Short mmCIF file of C-alpha atoms in Angstrom, two decimals:
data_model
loop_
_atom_site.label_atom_id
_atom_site.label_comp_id
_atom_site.label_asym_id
_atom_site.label_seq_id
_atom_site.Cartn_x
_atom_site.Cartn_y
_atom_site.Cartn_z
CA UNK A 142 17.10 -56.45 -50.62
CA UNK A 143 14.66 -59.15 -51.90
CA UNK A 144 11.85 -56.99 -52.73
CA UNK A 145 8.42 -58.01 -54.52
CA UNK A 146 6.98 -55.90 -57.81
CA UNK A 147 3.04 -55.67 -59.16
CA UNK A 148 2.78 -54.21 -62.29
CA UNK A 149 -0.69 -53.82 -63.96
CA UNK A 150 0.04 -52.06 -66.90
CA UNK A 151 -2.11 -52.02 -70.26
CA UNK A 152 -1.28 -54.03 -72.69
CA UNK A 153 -2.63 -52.27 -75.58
CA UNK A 154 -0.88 -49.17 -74.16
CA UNK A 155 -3.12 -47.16 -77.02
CA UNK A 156 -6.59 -47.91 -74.96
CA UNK A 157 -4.67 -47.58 -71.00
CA UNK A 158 -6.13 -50.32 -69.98
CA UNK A 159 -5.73 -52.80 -67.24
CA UNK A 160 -6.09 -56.21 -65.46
CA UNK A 161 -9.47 -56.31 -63.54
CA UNK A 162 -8.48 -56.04 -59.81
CA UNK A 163 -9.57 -58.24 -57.25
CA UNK A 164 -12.85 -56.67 -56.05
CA UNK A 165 -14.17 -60.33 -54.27
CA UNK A 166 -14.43 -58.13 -50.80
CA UNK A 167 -15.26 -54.86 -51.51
CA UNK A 168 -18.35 -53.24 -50.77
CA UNK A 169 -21.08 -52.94 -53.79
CA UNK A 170 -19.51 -49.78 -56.47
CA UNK A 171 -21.38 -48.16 -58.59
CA UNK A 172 -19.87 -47.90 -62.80
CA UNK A 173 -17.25 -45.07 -62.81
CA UNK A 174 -18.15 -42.30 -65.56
CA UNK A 175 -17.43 -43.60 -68.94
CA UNK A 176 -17.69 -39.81 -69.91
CA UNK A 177 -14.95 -37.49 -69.81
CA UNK A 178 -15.86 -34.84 -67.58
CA UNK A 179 -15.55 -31.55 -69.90
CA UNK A 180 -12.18 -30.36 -70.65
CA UNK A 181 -10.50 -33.28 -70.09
CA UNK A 182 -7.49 -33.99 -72.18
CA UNK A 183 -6.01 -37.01 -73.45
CA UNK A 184 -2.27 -37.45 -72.82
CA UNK A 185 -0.51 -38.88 -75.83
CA UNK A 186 -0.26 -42.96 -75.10
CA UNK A 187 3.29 -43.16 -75.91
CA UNK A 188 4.48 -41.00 -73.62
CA UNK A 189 2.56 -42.75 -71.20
CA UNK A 190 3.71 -45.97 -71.68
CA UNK A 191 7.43 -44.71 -71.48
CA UNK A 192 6.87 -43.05 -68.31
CA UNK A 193 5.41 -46.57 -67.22
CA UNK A 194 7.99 -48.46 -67.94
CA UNK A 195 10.72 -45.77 -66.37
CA UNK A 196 8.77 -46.03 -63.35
CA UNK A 197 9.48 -50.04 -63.29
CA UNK A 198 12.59 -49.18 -63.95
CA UNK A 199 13.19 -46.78 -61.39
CA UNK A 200 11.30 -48.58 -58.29
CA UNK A 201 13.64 -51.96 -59.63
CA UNK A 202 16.47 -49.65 -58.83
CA UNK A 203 14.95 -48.67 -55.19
CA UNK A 204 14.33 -52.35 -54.04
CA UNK A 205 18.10 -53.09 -55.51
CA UNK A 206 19.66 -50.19 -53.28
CA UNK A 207 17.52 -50.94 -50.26
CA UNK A 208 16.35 -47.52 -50.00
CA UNK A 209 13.16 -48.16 -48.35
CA UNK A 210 11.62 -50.99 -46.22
CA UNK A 211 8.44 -51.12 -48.23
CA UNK A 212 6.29 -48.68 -50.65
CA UNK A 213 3.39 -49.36 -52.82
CA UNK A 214 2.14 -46.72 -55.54
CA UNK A 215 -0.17 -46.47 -58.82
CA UNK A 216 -1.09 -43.99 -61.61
CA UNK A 217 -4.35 -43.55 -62.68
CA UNK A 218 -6.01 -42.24 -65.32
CA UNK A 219 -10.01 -41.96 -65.89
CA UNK A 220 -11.12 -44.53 -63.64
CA UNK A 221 -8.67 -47.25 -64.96
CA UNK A 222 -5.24 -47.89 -62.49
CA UNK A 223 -3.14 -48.45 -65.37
CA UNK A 224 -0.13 -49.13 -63.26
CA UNK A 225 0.61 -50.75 -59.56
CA UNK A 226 3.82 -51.28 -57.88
CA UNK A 227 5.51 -52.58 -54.47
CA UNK A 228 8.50 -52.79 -53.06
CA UNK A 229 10.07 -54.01 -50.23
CA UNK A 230 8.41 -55.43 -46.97
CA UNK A 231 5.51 -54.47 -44.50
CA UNK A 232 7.54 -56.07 -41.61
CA UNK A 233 11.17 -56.28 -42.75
CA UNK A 234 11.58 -58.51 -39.77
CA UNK A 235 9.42 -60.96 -40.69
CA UNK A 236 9.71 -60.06 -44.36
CA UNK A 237 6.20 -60.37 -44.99
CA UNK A 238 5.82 -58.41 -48.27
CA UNK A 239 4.02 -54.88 -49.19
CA UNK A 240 1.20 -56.24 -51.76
CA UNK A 241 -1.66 -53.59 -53.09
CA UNK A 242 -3.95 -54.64 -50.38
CA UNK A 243 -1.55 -53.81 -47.21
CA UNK A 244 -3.11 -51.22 -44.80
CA UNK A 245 -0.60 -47.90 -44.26
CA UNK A 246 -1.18 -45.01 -41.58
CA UNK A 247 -2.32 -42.33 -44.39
CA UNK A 248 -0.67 -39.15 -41.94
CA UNK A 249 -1.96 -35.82 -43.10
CA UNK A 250 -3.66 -37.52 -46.84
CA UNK A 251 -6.54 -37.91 -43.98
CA UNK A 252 -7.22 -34.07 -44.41
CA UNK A 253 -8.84 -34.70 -47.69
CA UNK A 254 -11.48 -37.46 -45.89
CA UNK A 255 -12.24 -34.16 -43.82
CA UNK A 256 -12.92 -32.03 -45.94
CA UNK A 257 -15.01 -34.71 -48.37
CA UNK A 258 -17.38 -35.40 -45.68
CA UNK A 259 -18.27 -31.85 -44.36
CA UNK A 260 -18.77 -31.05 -48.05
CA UNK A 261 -21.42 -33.76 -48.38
CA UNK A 262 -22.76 -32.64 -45.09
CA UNK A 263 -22.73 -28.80 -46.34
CA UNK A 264 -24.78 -30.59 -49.47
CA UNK A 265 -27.22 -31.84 -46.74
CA UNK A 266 -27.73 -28.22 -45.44
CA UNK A 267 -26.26 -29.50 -41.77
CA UNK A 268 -23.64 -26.45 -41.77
CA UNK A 269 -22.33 -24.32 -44.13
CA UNK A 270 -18.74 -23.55 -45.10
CA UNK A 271 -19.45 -20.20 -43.32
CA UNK A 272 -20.60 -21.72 -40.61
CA UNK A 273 -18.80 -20.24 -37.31
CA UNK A 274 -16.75 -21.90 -35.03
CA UNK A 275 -18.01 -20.26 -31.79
CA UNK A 276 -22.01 -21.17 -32.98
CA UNK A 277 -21.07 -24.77 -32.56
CA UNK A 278 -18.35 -25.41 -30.27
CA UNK A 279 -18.75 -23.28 -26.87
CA UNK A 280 -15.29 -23.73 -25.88
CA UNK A 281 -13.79 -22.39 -28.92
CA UNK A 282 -11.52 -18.86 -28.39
CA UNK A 283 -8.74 -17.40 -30.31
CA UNK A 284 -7.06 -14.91 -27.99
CA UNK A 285 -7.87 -11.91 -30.67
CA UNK A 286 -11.79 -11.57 -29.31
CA UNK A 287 -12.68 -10.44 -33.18
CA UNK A 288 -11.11 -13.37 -35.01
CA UNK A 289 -12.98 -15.43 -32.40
CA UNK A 290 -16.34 -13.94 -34.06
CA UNK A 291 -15.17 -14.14 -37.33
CA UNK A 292 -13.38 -17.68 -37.36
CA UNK A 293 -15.47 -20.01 -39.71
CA UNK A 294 -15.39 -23.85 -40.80
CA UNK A 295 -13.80 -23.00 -44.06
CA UNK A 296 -11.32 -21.13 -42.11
CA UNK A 297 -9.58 -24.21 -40.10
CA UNK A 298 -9.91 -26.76 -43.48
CA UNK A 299 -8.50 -24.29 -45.55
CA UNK A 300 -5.35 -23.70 -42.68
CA UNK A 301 -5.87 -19.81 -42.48
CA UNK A 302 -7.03 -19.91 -38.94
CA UNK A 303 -4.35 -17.03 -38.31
CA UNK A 304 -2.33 -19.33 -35.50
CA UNK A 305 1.61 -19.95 -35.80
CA UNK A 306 2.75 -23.05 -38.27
CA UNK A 307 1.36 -26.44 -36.41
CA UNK A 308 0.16 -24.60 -32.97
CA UNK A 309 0.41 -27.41 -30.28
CA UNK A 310 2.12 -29.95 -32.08
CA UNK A 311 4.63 -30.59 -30.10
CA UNK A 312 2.66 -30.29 -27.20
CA UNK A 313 0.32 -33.31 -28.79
CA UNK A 314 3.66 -35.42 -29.58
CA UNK A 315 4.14 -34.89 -25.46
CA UNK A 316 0.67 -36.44 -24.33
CA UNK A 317 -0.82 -33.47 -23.87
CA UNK A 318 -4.59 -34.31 -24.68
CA UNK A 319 -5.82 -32.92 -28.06
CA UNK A 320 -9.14 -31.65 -25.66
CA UNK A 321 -7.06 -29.39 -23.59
CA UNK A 322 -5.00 -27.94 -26.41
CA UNK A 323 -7.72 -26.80 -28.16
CA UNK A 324 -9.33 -24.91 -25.15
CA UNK A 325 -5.63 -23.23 -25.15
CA UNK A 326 -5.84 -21.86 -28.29
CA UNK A 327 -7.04 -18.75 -26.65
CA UNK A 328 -3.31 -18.34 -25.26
CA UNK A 329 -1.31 -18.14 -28.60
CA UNK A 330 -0.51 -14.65 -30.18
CA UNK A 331 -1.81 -14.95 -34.10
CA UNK A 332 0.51 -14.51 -36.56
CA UNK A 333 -2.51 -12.43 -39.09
CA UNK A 334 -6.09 -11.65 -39.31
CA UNK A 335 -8.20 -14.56 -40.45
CA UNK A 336 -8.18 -15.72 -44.05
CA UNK A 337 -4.71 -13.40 -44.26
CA UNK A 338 -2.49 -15.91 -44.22
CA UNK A 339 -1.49 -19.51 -44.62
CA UNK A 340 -0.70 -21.52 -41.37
CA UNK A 341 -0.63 -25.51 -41.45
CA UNK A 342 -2.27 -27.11 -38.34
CA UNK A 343 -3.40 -30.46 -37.18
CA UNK A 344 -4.63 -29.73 -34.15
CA UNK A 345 -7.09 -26.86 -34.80
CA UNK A 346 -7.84 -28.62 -37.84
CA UNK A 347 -9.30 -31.45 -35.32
CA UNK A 348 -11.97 -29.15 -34.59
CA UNK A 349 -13.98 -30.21 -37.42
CA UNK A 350 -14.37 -33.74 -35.77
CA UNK A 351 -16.38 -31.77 -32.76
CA UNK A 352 -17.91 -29.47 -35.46
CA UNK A 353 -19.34 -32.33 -37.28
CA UNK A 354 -20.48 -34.54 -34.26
CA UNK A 355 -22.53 -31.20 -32.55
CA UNK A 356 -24.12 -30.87 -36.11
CA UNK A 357 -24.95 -34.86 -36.88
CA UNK A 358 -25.03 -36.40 -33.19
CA UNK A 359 -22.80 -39.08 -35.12
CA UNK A 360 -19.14 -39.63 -34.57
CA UNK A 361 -16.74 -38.20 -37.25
CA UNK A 362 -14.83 -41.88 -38.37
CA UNK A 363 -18.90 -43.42 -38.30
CA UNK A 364 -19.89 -40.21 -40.73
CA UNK A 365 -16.24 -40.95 -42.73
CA UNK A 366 -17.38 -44.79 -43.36
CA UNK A 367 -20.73 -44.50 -44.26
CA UNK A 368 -20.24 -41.90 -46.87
CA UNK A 369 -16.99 -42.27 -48.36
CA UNK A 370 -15.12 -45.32 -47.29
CA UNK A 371 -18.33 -47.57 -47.63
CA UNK A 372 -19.64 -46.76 -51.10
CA UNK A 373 -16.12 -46.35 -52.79
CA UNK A 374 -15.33 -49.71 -51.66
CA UNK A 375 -12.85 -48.84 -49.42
CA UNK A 376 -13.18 -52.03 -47.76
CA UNK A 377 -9.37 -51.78 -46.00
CA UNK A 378 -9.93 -47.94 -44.66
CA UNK A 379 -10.51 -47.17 -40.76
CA UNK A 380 -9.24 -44.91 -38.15
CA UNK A 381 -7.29 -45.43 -35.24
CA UNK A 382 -4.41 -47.60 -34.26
CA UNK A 383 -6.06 -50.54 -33.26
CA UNK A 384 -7.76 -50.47 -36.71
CA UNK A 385 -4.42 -50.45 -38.13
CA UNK A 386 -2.79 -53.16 -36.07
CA UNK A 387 -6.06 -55.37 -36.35
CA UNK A 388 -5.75 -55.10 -40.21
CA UNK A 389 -5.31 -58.46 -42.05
CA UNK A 390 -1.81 -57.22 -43.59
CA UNK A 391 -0.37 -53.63 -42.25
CA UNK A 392 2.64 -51.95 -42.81
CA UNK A 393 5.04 -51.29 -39.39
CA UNK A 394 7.06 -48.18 -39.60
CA UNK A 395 11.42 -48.41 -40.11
CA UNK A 396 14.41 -47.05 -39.30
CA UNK A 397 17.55 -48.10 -40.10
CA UNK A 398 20.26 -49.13 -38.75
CA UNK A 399 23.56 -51.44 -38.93
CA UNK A 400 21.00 -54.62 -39.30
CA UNK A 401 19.04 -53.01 -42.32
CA UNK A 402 15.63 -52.01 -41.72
CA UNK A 403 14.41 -51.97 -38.15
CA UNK A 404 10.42 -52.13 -37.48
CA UNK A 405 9.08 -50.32 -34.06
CA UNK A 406 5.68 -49.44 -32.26
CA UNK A 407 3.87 -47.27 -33.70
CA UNK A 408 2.54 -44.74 -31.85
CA UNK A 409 -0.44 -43.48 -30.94
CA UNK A 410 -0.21 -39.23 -31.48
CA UNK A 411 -1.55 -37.72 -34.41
CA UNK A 412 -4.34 -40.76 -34.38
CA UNK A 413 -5.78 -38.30 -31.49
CA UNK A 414 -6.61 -35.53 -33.94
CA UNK A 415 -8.79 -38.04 -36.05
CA UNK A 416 -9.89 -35.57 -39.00
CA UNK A 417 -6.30 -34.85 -39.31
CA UNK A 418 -3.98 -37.97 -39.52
CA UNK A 419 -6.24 -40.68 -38.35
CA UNK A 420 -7.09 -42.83 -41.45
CA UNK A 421 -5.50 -45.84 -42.71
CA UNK A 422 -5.92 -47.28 -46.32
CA UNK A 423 -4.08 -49.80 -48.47
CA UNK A 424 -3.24 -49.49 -52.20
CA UNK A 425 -6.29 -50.74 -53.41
CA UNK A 426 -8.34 -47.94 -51.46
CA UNK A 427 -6.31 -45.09 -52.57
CA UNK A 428 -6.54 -45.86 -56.07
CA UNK A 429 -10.50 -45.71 -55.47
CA UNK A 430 -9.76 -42.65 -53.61
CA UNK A 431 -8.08 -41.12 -55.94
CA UNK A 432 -10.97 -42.04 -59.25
CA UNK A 433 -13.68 -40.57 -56.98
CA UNK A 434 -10.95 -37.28 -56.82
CA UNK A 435 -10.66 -36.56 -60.48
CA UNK A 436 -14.68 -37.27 -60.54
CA UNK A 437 -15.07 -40.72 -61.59
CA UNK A 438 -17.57 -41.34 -58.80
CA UNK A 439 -20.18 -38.20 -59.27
CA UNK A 440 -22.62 -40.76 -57.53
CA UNK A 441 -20.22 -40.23 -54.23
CA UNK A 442 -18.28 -37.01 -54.69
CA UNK A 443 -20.44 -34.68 -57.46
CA UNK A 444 -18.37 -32.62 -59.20
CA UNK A 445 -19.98 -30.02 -57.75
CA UNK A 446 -18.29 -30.22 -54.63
CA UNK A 447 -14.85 -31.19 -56.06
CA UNK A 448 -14.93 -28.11 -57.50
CA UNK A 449 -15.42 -26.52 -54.07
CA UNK A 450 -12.91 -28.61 -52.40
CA UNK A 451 -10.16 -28.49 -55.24
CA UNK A 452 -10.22 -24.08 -55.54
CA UNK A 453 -7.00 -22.78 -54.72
CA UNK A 454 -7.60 -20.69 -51.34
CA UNK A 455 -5.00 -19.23 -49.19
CA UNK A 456 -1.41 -18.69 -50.60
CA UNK A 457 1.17 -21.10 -49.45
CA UNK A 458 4.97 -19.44 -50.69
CA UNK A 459 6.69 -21.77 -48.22
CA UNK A 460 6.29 -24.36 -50.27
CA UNK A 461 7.68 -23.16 -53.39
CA UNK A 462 10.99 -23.46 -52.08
CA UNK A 463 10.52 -26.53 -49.82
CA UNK A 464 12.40 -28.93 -51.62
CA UNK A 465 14.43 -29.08 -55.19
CA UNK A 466 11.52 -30.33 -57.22
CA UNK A 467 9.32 -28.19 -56.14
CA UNK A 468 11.74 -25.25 -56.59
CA UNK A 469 11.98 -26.61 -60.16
CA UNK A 470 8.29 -26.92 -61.11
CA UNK A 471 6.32 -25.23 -59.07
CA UNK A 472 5.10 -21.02 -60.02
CA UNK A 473 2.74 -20.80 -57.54
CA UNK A 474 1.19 -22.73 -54.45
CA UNK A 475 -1.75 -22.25 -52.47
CA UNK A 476 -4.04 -24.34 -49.84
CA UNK A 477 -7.56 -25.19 -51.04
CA UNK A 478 -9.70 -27.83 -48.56
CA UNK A 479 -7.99 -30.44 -47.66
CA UNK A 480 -5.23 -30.33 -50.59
CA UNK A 481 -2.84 -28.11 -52.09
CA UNK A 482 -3.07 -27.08 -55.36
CA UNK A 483 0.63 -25.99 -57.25
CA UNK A 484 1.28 -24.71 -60.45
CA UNK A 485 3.06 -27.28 -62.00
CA UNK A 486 5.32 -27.18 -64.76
CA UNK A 487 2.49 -24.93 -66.24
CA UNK A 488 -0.68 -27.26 -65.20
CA UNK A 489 -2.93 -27.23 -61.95
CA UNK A 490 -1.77 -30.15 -59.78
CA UNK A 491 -3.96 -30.93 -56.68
CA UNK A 492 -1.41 -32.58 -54.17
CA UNK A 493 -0.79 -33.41 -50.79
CA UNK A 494 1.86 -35.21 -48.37
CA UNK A 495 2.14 -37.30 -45.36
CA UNK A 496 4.36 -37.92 -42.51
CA UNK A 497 4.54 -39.36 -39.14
CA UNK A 498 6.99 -41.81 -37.09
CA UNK A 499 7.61 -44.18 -39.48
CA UNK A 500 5.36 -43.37 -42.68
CA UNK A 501 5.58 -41.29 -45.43
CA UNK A 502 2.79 -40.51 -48.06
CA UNK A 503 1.86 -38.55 -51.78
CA UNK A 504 -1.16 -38.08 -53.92
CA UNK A 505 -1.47 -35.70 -56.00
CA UNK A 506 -2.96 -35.79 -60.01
CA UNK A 507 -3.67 -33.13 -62.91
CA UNK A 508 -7.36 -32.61 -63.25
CA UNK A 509 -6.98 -31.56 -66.82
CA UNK A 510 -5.57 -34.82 -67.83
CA UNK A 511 -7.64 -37.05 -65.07
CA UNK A 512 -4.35 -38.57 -63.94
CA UNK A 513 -2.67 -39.28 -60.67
CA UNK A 514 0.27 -41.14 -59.10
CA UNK A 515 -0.30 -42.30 -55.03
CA UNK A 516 2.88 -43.55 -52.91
CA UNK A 517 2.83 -44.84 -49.56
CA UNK A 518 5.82 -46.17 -47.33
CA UNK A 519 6.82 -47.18 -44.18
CA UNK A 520 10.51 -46.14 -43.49
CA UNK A 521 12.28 -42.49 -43.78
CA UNK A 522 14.56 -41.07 -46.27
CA UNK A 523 14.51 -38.87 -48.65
CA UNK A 524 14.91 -41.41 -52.10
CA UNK A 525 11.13 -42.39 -52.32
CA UNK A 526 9.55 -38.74 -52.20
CA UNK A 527 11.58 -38.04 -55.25
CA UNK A 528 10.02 -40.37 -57.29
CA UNK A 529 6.49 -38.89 -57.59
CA UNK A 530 7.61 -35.79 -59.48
CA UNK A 531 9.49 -37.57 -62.09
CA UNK A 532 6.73 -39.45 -63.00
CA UNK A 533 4.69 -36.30 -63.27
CA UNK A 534 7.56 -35.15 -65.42
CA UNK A 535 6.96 -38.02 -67.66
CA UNK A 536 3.47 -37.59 -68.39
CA UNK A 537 3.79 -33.72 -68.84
CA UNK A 538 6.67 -34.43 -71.43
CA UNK A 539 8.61 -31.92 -68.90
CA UNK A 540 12.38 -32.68 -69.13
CA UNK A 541 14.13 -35.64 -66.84
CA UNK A 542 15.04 -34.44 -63.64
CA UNK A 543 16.49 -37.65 -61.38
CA UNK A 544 14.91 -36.07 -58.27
CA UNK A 545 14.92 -38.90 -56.60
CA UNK A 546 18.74 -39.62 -56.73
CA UNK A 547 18.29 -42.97 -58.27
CA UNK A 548 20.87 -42.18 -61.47
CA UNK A 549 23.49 -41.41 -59.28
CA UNK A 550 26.21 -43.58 -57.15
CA UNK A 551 24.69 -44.76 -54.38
CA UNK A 552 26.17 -43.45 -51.29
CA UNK A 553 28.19 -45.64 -49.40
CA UNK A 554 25.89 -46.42 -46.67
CA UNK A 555 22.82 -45.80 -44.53
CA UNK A 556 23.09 -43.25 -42.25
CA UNK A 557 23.51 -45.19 -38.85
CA UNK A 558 20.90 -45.12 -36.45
CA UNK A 559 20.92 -47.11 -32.84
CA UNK A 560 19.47 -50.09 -33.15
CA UNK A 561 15.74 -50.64 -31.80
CA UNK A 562 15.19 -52.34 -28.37
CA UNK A 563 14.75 -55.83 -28.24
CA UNK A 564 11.44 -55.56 -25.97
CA UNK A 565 8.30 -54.11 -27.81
CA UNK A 566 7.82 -51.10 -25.68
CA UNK A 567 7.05 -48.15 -28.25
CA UNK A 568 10.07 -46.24 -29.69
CA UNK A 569 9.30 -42.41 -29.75
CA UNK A 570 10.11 -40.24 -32.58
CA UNK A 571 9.15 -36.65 -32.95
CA UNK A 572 7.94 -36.15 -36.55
CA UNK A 573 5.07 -33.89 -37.07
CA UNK A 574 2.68 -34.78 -39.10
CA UNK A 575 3.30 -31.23 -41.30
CA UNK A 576 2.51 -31.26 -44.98
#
């Protein structure tokens, strides 16, 4: 597959630093820190650079054996991207390429944006992390009458609401409306007490969209763009579908088939639970993002807060066995706000994943090193979701895993999907929107 590479790596590998990126249409940003925050280490430049230039080498390889339509990724460190990559296309029909600047449906990475802004709105004294649910939202009932009392704000960002794994998403994936599920919740037997136990959700997670409009009188994308999106220069970033398909360059979501790469509809289901998978973001936003995350934007997100969002909360064992690199790294897991936060390797890694129809994403960085690695594509399979942890690998100076596959034979083809109708009428597909 013809597929198109960016690489802005330093060139005096010693200092880590980079090309100046185009910043022509962002939104006015204030200097990063220069300052380390305290702490901080400084990972040996070498190994660095050799992890760089494996990473070239590995998403070469990707683009060569056609394993995804399109991806686009960078590491960070400080407040400098010291490398960006694509691959592949944002419409494979078209073949209009994936640059840094192509807009991507985010999936669940939108549970950080939550989180962010009802920190900054806890800062403001508008509700407190303690807050309770049934204070603010008069509809809200769990079907245990004491959990009910006791159910808080930090209790549905920090998934230990006590409700089964993703109540109602299937439900949501069927058109049921996201304000009728909630006003079911009152029917589903809990699985613990609250705060006992770890369940993921994305619709009771939604809540905090209501939460944050009965507390503001403002809408929860308007709060989202003024505070975050706006002064981090996140001039690609919105909610909602139309957003997306209105964006100057987006990303369709794949599938394969016989013909290659097949681009479909996107649809329009988890975009109804906002707060949870509603935003979209290119490259370029995520690497802001992701410098305001390891605190190189105190003026936006004070460390303060970071702090608060970033602490490891409820324990999360499922995911220490979730998938082989995990099962190889990871010594303990739990959910903080918004993120997850592993042991990895020995070192705190704050991560989290994406998925819906079509999309797949990953951020995750060590805060003792202020680095990070963000991926985004548009296409299933297993190959790109690999390639994350081996560069984390690299910069720990853990040793090589190939959990991405990429070493290996190739196998001899892509699993064989039916082809996409010819019309535009949207193609369903049932992925949750889960990690």
């Amino acid at each position: 597959m013809p597929f198109r590479k960016i690489f802005l790596v330093a060139a005096g590998a010693l200092s880590l630093a980079c090309a100046p990126l185009d910043t022509s249409n962002a939104a006015p940003v204030a200097p990063a820190s220069a300052t380390p925050a305290p702490g901080v280490q400084k990972l040996p430049p070498a190994r660095v650079k050799a992890t760089l230039d494996d990473y070239r080498q590995w998403l070469n390889t990707l683009g060569k054996r056609d394993a995804v339509a399109g991806l686009a990724t960078a590491v960070v460190i400080g407040d400098k991207v010291v490398f960006e990559g694509t691959v592949g296309y944002a419409d494979a029909a078209t073949k209009e390429p994936v640059t840094p600047k192509t807009v991507f449906r985010l999936a669940s990475l939108s549970k950080a944006f939550a989180t962010a802004i009802t920190g900054l709105l806890v800062d403001d004294g508008k509700l407190g992390w303690d807050t309770r649910l049934i204070d603010v939202l008069p509809y809200f009932k769990l079907k245990d009458a004491h959990a009910s009392d006791q159910a808080t704000v930090g209790d549905i960002l920090g998934q230990r609401l006590g409700l089964p794994r993703n109540t109602y998403d299937n439900l949501l994936e069927g058109d049921v409306p996201y304000q009728e599920l909630v006003r079911k919740l009152d029917e589903v037997d809990m699985t613990c007490g609250i705060g006992q136990c770890y369940g993921y959700q994305n619709v009771a997670f939604g809540m905090i969209g209501d939460v944050l409009f009965a507390r503001t009188g403002d809408f929860f994308y308007h709060l989202v763009d003024k505070r975050l999106f706006y002064p981090l220069g996140m001039t690609t970033a919105s909610y909602g579908l139309a957003a997306l398909e209105t964006s100057k360059s987006w990303a369709r979501p794949h599938h394969a088939s016989r013909r290659g790469w097949i681009p479909f509809t996107p649809n329009e289901t988890y975009y109804r639970v906002a707060p949870a998978a509603g935003v979209n973001a290119s490259l370029r936003d995520m690497e802001k993002w992701l410098v305001a995350q390891m605190g190189g934007r105190p003026d936006v997100l004070s460390p303060s807060l970071l702090k608060v969002l970033h602490a490891p909360g409820v324990a999360t064992p499922s995911e220490l066995h979730a998938t082989p690199w995990r099962r190889g790294r990871l010594t303990a897991a739990h959910y903080a706000l918004g993120w997850r936060v592993y042991d990895y390797g020995g070192e705190t890694l704050i991560y989290h994943a994406g998925a819906v129809a079509g999309y797949r994403t990953m951020i995750g960085f060590f805060p003792k090193y202020q680095v990070g690695v963000v991926t985004l594509w548009n296409s299933t399979g297993p190959t790109p979701s690999g390639l994350m942890p081996m560069v984390l690998d690299g910069l720990l100076g853990l040793p090589h895993v190939d959990w991405a596959g990429l070493e290996h034979a190739p196998p001899p083809s892509r699993p064989v999907r039916k082809a996409a109708p010819k019309h535009k009428k949207a193609v369903r597909h049932r992925k949750p929107s889960h990690h």
